[in-house]
């Protein structure tokens, strides 16, 4: 498939979306009972599972910092997650780069100073890969950290954007990524608008950069709305369950 086929004359992409249209986003928190916080997130056909353990005592006391917590990130991809099957290596260079990017991203927003001499472990696994793996991991990790009750200054939301012949494309899928489309991954803090991660996979002319980044910002705003809906729904469900339990206890006590 040539690059020109990524966007039809009618303005439609290979999966039927418009250029500025996100894939469907769905998520749920608290999916792993043994973790302190967890989340499962789907962005189109990209699916990721996130688990958070901590804050907890550092396993290696020599690494503990007296004034803040350390954040560890482990990123893996299930062997069945990709179309091309290949063995998964623990120290895969690309995976380690992703781990560092995500760790640096959350070190900028997690209030680590209130958890001295402790560690926060974030485990991320791609269950199905169809483009935008880094953005999906960041968004899933945000939900898992919130579910764990870890103090953060804001949500962290991420979105990818590409550019085909001067037309920005929001939220790239695997086909669009594999055609050499110039791609940017942007992670922002919605309240302040601050950028905590910007990653470019290839060159993009300056004349196209501003318009492309603006679409990425718009995508982050849309994703933030969806993640916030998930968090608020889970909170409402929790309050409802607690209320039901309290009413049941009072009923037993009265009896």
XYZ file of C-alpha atoms in Angstrom:
255
model
C 0.000 0.000 0.000
C 1.467 3.339 -1.019
C 1.404 6.424 1.143
C -1.119 8.140 -1.137
C -3.616 5.410 -0.316
C -3.548 6.249 3.397
C -5.964 9.100 2.726
C -8.639 8.803 0.054
C -9.812 11.729 -2.107
C -12.924 11.806 0.102
C -10.738 12.378 3.165
C -11.173 8.884 4.618
C -8.407 6.735 6.073
C -7.823 2.999 5.659
C -10.087 2.212 8.652
C -12.823 4.643 7.613
C -11.978 7.446 10.041
C -11.608 11.107 9.208
C -8.173 12.667 9.569
C -9.019 14.266 12.946
C -10.927 11.301 14.380
C -9.768 9.148 17.294
C -10.218 5.416 17.415
C -12.739 4.175 19.954
C -11.373 4.473 23.514
C -12.657 2.194 26.281
C -11.164 1.467 29.683
C -11.795 -0.062 33.088
C -9.900 0.248 36.363
C -9.419 -2.208 39.225
C -9.136 -5.253 36.953
C -6.381 -6.996 38.975
C -7.244 -7.759 42.591
C -3.638 -8.475 43.623
C -2.288 -5.092 42.431
C -2.566 -1.820 44.358
C -3.975 -0.266 41.194
C -4.717 -1.554 37.715
C -6.388 -0.671 34.443
C -7.254 -2.214 31.107
C -7.444 0.133 28.126
C -8.333 -0.253 24.473
C -7.589 2.338 21.797
C -9.029 0.805 18.679
C -7.443 -2.625 18.409
C -4.478 -1.707 20.624
C -5.039 -3.234 24.049
C -2.894 -2.753 27.145
C -2.983 -3.962 30.732
C -1.411 -1.800 33.450
C -0.657 -2.708 37.066
C 0.770 -0.525 39.831
C 2.381 -1.774 43.044
C 3.236 0.703 45.759
C 4.262 3.026 47.098
C 6.117 0.342 49.029
C 9.465 -0.140 50.708
C 12.394 -0.329 48.319
C 13.465 -3.888 47.656
C 17.087 -2.718 47.605
C 17.678 -0.304 50.462
C 20.857 0.972 48.829
C 18.707 2.442 46.016
C 16.245 4.183 48.336
C 16.168 7.986 48.200
C 15.626 9.781 51.498
C 13.624 12.644 49.963
C 11.394 10.939 47.373
C 10.157 7.725 45.843
C 11.690 6.070 42.813
C 9.521 4.999 39.888
C 10.194 1.752 38.049
C 8.543 0.848 34.741
C 8.479 -2.546 33.045
C 7.093 -2.725 29.505
C 6.464 -5.972 27.660
C 4.534 -7.119 24.619
C 2.757 -10.458 24.596
C 4.130 -12.783 21.913
C 0.638 -13.039 20.409
C 0.103 -9.255 20.360
C 1.616 -8.612 16.929
C 0.927 -9.892 13.441
C 4.574 -10.871 13.040
C 5.527 -13.424 15.677
C 8.976 -13.074 17.157
C 10.539 -14.151 20.464
C 10.335 -11.593 23.259
C 13.662 -10.662 24.821
C 13.699 -9.254 28.345
C 16.324 -6.639 27.473
C 14.949 -5.649 24.079
C 16.402 -2.226 23.213
C 13.128 -0.784 21.938
C 11.250 -1.942 25.032
C 13.890 -0.397 27.287
C 13.556 2.925 25.449
C 9.802 2.853 26.009
C 10.329 2.095 29.691
C 12.618 5.098 30.087
C 10.221 7.397 28.230
C 7.278 6.374 30.396
C 9.300 6.563 33.605
C 10.515 10.072 32.804
C 6.967 11.084 31.880
C 5.506 10.058 35.235
C 8.417 11.341 37.298
C 7.322 14.784 36.090
C 3.796 14.431 37.490
C 3.768 11.948 40.401
C 4.315 13.700 43.743
C 7.203 11.462 44.752
C 8.295 13.728 47.626
C 5.472 12.502 49.859
C 6.718 8.907 49.542
C 10.361 9.055 50.718
C 12.471 5.885 50.747
C 9.887 3.966 48.731
C 9.286 2.743 45.203
C 6.353 2.728 42.805
C 6.356 -0.057 40.223
C 4.380 0.258 36.988
C 3.958 -2.871 34.873
C 2.616 -2.516 31.331
C 1.822 -5.291 28.900
C 0.588 -4.908 25.345
C -2.050 -7.575 24.783
C -2.727 -6.554 21.185
C -0.726 -4.116 19.060
C -2.320 -2.025 16.322
C -0.365 1.232 16.506
C 0.038 3.829 19.238
C 1.461 1.467 21.845
C 3.288 4.190 23.802
C 0.268 6.484 23.989
C -1.943 3.583 25.116
C 0.554 2.609 27.830
C 0.767 6.161 29.192
C -3.016 6.495 29.298
C -3.441 3.082 30.948
C -0.705 3.849 33.504
C -2.470 7.106 34.411
C -5.657 5.196 35.199
C -3.776 2.532 37.165
C -1.944 5.137 39.269
C -5.223 6.903 40.038
C -6.759 3.550 40.956
C -3.824 2.915 43.304
C -4.368 6.276 45.025
C -0.925 7.568 44.071
C -0.749 11.355 44.380
C -0.363 13.054 40.999
C -0.469 16.730 40.059
C -2.689 16.016 37.057
C -3.718 13.381 34.575
C -1.124 12.449 31.982
C -2.739 11.935 28.577
C -0.966 10.953 25.386
C -1.836 10.865 21.708
C -0.040 10.165 18.445
C -0.377 12.171 15.262
C 1.089 11.729 11.811
C 1.246 13.757 8.630
C 0.457 12.569 5.120
C 1.193 15.034 2.334
C 0.536 17.990 4.615
C -2.611 16.523 6.223
C -2.287 15.698 9.947
C -3.733 12.306 10.959
C -4.817 11.721 14.548
C -4.185 8.478 16.465
C -2.271 6.352 13.957
C -2.999 2.667 13.547
C -0.467 -0.009 12.594
C -0.954 0.305 8.828
C -0.407 4.076 8.969
C 2.687 3.688 11.163
C 4.167 0.981 8.947
C 4.032 3.185 5.821
C 6.717 5.533 7.131
C 4.290 8.292 8.074
C 6.049 11.067 10.043
C 4.812 10.459 13.584
C 4.754 12.418 16.844
C 3.751 11.111 20.260
C 2.660 13.896 22.606
C 1.875 13.630 26.327
C 0.395 16.605 28.158
C -1.053 17.686 31.496
C -4.616 18.854 30.715
C -4.979 21.486 33.441
C -1.796 23.402 32.707
C -1.302 22.339 29.106
C 2.323 21.523 29.889
C 4.055 18.996 27.648
C 5.793 16.144 29.500
C 6.740 14.041 26.471
C 7.224 14.758 22.809
C 8.717 12.080 20.620
C 9.272 12.264 16.864
C 9.899 9.062 14.914
C 10.985 10.822 11.709
C 11.560 14.246 10.193
C 8.721 16.690 9.642
C 9.034 20.067 7.951
C 8.620 23.059 10.256
C 5.795 24.411 8.099
C 3.730 21.333 8.983
C 4.785 20.999 12.618
C 2.502 23.585 14.257
C -0.671 22.258 12.629
C 0.297 18.684 13.451
C 1.033 19.452 17.107
C -2.266 21.329 17.430
C -4.144 18.232 16.314
C -2.169 16.146 18.824
C -3.199 18.602 21.565
C -6.819 18.297 20.498
C -6.500 14.512 20.635
C -5.063 14.678 24.156
C -8.032 16.807 25.240
C -10.474 14.261 23.842
C -8.670 11.368 25.531
C -8.626 13.270 28.832
C -12.405 13.607 28.689
C -12.770 9.861 28.161
C -10.335 8.905 30.945
C -12.018 11.342 33.326
C -15.390 9.757 32.541
C -13.958 6.325 33.418
C -12.523 7.560 36.738
C -15.721 9.371 37.726
C -17.890 6.370 36.856
C -15.702 4.042 38.922
C -15.874 6.513 41.815
C -19.661 6.707 41.610
C -19.885 2.912 41.560
C -17.612 2.716 44.608
C -19.687 5.262 46.548
C -22.844 3.351 45.637
C -21.362 0.045 46.860
C -20.175 1.625 50.121
C -23.620 3.132 50.648
C -25.308 -0.208 50.062
C -22.925 -1.910 52.481
C -23.548 0.736 55.164
C -27.307 0.345 54.786
C -26.973 -3.432 55.075
C -24.838 -3.150 58.230
C -27.292 -0.722 59.827
C -30.160 -3.029 58.946
C -28.440 -5.974 60.630
C -27.592 -3.881 63.695
C -31.199 -2.673 64.006
C -32.487 -6.213 63.699
